[in-house]
PDB file of C-alpha atoms in Angstrom:
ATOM      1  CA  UNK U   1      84.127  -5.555   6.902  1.00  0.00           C
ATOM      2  CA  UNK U   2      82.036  -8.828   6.531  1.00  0.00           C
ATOM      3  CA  UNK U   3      84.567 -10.307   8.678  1.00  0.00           C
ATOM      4  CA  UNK U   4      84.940  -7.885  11.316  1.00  0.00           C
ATOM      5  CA  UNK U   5      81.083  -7.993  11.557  1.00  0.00           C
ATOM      6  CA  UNK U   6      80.933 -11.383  11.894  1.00  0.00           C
ATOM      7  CA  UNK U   7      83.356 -11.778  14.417  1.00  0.00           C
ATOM      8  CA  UNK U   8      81.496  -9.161  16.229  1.00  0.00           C
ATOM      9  CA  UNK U   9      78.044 -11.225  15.829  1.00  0.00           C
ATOM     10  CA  UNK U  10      79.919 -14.235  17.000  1.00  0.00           C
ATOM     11  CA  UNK U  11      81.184 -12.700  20.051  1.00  0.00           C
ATOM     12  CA  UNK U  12      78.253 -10.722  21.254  1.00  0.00           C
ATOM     13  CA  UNK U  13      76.121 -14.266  20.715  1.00  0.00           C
ATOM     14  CA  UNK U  14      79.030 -15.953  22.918  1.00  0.00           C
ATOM     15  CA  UNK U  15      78.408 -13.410  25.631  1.00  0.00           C
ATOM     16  CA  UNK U  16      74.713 -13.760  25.535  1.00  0.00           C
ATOM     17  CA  UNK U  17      74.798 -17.457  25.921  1.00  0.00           C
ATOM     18  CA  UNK U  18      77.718 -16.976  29.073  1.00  0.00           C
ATOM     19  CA  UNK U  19      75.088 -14.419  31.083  1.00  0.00           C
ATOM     20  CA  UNK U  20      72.443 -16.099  33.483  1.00  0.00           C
ATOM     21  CA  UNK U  21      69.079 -16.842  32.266  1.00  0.00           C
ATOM     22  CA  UNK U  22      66.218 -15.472  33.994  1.00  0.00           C
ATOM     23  CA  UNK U  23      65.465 -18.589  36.225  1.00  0.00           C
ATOM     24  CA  UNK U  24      69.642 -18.419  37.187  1.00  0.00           C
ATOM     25  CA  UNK U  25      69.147 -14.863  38.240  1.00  0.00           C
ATOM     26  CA  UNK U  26      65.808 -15.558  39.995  1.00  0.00           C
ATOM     27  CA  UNK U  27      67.271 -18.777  42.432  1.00  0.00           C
ATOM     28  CA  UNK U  28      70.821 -16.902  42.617  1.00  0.00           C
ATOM     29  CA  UNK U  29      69.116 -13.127  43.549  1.00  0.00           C
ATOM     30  CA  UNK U  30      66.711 -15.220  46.249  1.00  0.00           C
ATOM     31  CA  UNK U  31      69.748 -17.141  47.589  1.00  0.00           C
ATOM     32  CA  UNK U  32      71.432 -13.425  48.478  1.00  0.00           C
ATOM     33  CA  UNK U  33      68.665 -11.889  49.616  1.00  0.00           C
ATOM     34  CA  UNK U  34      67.351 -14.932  52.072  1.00  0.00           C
ATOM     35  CA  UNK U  35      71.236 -14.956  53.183  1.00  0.00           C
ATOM     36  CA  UNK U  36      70.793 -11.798  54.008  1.00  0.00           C
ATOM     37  CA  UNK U  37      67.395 -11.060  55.712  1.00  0.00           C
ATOM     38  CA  UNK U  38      65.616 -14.494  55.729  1.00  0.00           C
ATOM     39  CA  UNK U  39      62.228 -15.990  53.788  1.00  0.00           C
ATOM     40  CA  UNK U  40      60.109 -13.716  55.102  1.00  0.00           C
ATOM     41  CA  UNK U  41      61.600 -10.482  54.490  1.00  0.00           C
ATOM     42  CA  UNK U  42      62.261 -11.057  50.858  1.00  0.00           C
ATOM     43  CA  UNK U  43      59.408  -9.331  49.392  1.00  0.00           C
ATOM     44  CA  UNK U  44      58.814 -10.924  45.860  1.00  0.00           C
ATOM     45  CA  UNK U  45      58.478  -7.607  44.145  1.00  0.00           C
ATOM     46  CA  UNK U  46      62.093  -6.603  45.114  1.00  0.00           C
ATOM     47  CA  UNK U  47      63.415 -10.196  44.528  1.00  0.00           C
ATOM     48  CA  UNK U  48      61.876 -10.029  40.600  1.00  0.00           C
ATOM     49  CA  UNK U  49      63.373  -6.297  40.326  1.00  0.00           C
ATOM     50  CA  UNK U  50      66.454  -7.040  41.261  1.00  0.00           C
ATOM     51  CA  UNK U  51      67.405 -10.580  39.150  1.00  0.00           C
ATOM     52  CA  UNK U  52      65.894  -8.126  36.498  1.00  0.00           C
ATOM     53  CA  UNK U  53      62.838 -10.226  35.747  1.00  0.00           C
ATOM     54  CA  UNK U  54      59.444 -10.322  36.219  1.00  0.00           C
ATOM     55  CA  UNK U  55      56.047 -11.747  38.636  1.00  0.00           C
ATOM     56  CA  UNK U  56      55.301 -13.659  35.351  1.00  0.00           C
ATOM     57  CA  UNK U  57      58.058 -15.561  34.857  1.00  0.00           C
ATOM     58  CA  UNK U  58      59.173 -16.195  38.509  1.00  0.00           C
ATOM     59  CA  UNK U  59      55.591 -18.476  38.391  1.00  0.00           C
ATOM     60  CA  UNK U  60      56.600 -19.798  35.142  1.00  0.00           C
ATOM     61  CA  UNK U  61      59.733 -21.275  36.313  1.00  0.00           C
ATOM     62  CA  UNK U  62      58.518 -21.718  39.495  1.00  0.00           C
ATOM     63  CA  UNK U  63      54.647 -22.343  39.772  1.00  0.00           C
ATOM     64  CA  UNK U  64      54.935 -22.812  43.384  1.00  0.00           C
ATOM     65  CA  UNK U  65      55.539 -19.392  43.839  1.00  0.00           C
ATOM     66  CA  UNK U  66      58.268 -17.363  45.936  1.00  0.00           C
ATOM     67  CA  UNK U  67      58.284 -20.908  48.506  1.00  0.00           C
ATOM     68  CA  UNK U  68      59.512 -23.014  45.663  1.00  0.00           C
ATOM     69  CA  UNK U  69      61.506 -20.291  44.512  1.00  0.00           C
ATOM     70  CA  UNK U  70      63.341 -20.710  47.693  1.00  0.00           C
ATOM     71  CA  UNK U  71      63.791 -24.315  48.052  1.00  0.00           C
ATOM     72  CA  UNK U  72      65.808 -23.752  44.924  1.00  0.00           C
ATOM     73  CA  UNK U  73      67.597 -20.979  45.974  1.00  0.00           C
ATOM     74  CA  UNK U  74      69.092 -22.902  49.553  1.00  0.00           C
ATOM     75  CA  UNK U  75      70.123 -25.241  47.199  1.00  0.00           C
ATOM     76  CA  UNK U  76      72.095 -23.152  45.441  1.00  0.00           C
ATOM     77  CA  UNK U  77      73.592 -21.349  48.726  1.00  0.00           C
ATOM     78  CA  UNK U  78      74.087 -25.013  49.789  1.00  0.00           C
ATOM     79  CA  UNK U  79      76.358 -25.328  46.691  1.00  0.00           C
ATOM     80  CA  UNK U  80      78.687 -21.921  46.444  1.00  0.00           C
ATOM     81  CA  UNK U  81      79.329 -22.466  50.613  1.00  0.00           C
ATOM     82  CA  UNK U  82      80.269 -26.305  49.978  1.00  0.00           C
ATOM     83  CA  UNK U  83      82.201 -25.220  47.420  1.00  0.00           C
ATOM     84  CA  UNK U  84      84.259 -22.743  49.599  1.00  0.00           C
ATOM     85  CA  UNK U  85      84.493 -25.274  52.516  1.00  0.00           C
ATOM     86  CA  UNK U  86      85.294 -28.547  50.230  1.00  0.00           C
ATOM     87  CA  UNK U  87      88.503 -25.824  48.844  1.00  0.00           C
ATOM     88  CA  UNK U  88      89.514 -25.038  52.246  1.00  0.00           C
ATOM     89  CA  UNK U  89      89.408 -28.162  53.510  1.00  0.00           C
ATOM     90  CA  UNK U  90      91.642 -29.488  50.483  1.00  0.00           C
ATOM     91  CA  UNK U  91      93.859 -27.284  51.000  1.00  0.00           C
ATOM     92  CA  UNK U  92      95.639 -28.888  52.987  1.00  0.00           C
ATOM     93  CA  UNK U  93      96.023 -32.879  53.967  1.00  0.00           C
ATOM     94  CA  UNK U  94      96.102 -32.809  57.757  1.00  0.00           C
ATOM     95  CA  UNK U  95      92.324 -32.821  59.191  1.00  0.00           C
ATOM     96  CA  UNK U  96      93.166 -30.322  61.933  1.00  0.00           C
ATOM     97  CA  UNK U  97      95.077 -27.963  60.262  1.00  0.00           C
ATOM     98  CA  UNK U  98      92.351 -27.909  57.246  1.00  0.00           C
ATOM     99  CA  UNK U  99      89.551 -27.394  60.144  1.00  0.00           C
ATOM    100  CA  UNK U 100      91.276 -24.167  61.318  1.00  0.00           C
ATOM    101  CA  UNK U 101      92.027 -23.249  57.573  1.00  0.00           C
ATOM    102  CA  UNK U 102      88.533 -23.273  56.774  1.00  0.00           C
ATOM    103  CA  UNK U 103      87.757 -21.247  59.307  1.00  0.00           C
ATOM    104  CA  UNK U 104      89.683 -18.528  58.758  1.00  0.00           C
ATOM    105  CA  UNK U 105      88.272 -18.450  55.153  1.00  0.00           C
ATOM    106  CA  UNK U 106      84.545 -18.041  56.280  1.00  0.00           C
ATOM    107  CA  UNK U 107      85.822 -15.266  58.666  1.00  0.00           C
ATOM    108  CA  UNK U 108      87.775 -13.684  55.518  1.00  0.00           C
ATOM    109  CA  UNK U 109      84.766 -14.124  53.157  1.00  0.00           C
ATOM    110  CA  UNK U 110      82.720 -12.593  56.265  1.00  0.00           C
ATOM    111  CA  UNK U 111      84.430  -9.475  56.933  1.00  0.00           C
ATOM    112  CA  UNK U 112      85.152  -9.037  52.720  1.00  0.00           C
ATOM    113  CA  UNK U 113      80.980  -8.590  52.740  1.00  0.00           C
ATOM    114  CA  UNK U 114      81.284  -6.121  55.359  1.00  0.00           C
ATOM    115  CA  UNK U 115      79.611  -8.626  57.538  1.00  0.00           C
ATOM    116  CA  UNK U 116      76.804  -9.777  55.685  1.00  0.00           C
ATOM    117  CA  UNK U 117      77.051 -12.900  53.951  1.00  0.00           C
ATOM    118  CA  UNK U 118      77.223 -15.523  56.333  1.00  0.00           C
ATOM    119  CA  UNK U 119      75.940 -18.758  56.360  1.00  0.00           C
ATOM    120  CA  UNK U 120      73.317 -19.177  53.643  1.00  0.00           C
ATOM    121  CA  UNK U 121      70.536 -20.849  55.445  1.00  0.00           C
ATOM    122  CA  UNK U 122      70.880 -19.773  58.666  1.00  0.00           C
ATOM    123  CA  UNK U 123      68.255 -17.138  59.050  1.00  0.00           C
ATOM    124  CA  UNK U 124      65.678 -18.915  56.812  1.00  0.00           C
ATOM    125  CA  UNK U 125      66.067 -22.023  58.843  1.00  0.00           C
ATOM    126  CA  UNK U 126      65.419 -20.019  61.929  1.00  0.00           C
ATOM    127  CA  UNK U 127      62.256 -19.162  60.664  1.00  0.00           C
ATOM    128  CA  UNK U 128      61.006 -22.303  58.915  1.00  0.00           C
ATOM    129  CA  UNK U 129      61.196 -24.571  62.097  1.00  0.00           C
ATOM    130  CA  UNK U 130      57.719 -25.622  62.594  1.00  0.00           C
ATOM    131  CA  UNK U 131      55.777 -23.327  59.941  1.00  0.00           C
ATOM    132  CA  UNK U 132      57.634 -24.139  56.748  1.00  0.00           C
ATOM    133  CA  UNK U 133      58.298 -27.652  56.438  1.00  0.00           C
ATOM    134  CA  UNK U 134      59.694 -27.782  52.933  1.00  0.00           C
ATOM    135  CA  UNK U 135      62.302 -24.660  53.711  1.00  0.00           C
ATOM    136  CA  UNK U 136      63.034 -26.789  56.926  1.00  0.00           C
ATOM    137  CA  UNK U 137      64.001 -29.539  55.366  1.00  0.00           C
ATOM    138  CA  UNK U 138      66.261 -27.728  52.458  1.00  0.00           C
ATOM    139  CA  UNK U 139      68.069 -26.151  54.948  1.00  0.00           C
ATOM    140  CA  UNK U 140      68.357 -29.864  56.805  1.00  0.00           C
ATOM    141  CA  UNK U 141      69.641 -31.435  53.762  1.00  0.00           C
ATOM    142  CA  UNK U 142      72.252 -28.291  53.128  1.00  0.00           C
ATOM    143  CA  UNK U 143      73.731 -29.088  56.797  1.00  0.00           C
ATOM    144  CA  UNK U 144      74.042 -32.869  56.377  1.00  0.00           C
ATOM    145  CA  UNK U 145      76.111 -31.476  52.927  1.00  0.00           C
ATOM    146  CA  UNK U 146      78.323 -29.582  54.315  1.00  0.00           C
ATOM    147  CA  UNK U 147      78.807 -32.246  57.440  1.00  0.00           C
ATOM    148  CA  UNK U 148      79.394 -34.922  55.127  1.00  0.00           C
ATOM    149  CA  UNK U 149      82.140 -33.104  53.488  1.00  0.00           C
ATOM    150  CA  UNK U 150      83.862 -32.696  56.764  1.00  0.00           C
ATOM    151  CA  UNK U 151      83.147 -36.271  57.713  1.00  0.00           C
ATOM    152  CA  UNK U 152      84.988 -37.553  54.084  1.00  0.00           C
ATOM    153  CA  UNK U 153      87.781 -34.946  55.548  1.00  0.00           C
ATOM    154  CA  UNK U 154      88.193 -36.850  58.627  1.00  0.00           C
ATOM    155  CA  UNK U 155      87.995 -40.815  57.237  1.00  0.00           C
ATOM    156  CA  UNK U 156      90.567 -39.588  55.239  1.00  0.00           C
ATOM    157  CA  UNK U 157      92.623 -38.385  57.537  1.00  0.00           C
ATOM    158  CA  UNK U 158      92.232 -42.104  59.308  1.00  0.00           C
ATOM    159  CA  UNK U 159      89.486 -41.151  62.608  1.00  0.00           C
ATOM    160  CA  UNK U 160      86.572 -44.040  62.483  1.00  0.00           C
ATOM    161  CA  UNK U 161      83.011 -43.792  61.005  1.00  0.00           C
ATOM    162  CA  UNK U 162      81.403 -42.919  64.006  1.00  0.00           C
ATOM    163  CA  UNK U 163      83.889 -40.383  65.584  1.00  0.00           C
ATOM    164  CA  UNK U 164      84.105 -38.678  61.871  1.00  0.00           C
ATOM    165  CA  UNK U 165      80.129 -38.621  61.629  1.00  0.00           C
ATOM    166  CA  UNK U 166      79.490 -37.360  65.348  1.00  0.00           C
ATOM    167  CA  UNK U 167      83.114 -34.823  64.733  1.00  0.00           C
ATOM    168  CA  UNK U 168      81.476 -33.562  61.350  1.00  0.00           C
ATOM    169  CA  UNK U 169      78.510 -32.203  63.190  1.00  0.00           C
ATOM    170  CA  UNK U 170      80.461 -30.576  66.246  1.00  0.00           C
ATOM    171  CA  UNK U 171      82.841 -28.749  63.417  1.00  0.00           C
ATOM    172  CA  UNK U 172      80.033 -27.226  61.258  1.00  0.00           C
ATOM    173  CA  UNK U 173      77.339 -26.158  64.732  1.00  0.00           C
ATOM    174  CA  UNK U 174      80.556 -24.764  66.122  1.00  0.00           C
ATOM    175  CA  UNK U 175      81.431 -22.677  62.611  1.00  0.00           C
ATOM    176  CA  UNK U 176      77.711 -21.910  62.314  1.00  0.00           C
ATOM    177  CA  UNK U 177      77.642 -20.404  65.744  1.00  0.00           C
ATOM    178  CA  UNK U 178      80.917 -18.819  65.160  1.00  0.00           C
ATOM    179  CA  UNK U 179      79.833 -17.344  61.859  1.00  0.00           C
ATOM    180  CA  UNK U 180      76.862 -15.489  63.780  1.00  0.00           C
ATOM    181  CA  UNK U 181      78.942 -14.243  66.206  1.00  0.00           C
ATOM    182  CA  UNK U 182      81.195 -12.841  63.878  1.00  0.00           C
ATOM    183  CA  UNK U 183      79.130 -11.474  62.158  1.00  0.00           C
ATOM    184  CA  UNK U 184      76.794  -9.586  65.601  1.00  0.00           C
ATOM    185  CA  UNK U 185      80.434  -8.308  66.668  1.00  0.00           C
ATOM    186  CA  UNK U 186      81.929  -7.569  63.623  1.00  0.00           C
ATOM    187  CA  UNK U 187      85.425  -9.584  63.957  1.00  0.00           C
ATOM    188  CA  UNK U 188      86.917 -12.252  62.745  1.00  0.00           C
ATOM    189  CA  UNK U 189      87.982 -13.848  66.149  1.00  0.00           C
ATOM    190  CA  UNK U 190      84.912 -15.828  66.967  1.00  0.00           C
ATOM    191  CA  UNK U 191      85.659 -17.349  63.692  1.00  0.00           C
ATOM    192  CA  UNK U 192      89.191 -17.963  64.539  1.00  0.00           C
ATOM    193  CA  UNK U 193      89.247 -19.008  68.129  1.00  0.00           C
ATOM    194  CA  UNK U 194      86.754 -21.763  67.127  1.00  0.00           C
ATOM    195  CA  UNK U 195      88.881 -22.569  64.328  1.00  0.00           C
ATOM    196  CA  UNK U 196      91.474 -23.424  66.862  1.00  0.00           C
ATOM    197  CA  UNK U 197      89.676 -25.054  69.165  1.00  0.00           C
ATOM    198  CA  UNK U 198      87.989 -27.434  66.984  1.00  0.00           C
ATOM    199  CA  UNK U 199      91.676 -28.209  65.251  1.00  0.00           C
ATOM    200  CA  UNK U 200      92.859 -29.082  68.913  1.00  0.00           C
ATOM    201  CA  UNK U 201      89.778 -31.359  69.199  1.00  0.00           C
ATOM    202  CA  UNK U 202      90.185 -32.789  65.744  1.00  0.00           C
ATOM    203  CA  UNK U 203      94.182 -33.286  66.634  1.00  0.00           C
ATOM    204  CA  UNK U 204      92.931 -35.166  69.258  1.00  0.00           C
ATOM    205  CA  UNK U 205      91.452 -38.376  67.364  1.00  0.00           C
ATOM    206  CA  UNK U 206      94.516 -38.642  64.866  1.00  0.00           C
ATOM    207  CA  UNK U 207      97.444 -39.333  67.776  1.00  0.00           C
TER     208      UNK U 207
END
């Protein structure tokens, strides 16, 4: 019986260590919500009720308030979505093919969320241009990210500094355009006609 209780202690201690801590749920709850409706129209009292925490300790972790909250919180968007494009674009070793691959798995992770989770910054960086410098600038640094990791893609793949750099920022505007679309009309095939189009392009610099 000691045993058996034990093991029991053991394991419930082992799952309470593997859940999210309150500030996890905090940046990880504001990063969904801001995906989904933007800064502004993530009231703070739904944001603490649903990570399951509470006014207190959002200012405890975050004395800045719900502003630094979200600075966090596009950084940790910035970090699941380059995490989904860096796997797509590994998946395979030709540039252009890896450009259309990825986006067919941003219009498959769209239409999975029933059209909701798009690009993580988009709306808040909508909204922070010229009245939120510090959200502007987050959401600046999260598309250079995600540009660089296209731009290692296409060195790689043998296209020069300058045509990878200025490429890099043509392939994610085009996917972030595409991803809105998508997601206004409810298909997949803004997604994947751009996907095509920029693997053409891409194709282009590699004969």
């Amino acid at each position: 019986m000691a045993a058996t209780g034990t093991a029991a202690t053991a394991a419930a201690k082992q799952k309470k260590q593997a859940e999210p801590g309150t500030r996890e749920r905090l940046v990880s709850t504001a990063s969904r919500l801001m995906q989904h409706g933007g800064y502004e129209s993530t009231p703070v009292k739904q944001l603490v009720r649903e990570a399951q925490a509470t006014l207190g300790s959002l200012y405890h972790f975050f004395p800045g308030g719900k502003q630094e909250l979200a600075v966090a919180a596009i950084g940790y968007g910035d970090t699941e979505f380059a995490a989904m494009l860096g796997a797509a674009l590994d998946s395979d070793p030709d540039a252009a093919r890896a450009i259309e691959a990825a986006a067919g798995v941003l219009a498959d992770a769209l239409a999975a969320s029933d059209w909701r989770d798009g690009c993580p910054a988009t709306a808040t960086a909508l909204e922070s241009v010229g009245r939120l410098p510090e959200l502007q600038e987050a959401c600046a640094r999260s598309f250079g990210h995600w540009q660089e990791l296209v731009a290692a893609k296409l060195r790689a793949s043998g296209i020069g500094e300058e045509d990878s750099r200025d490429l890099a920022v043509t392939v994610i505007a085009a996917l972030e355009g595409a991803e809105m679309t998508s997601q206004v009309t409810r298909s997949r095939t803004p997604l994947l006609l751009v996907g095509r189009h920029l693997s053409r392009l891409v194709a282009s610099y590699t004969v």
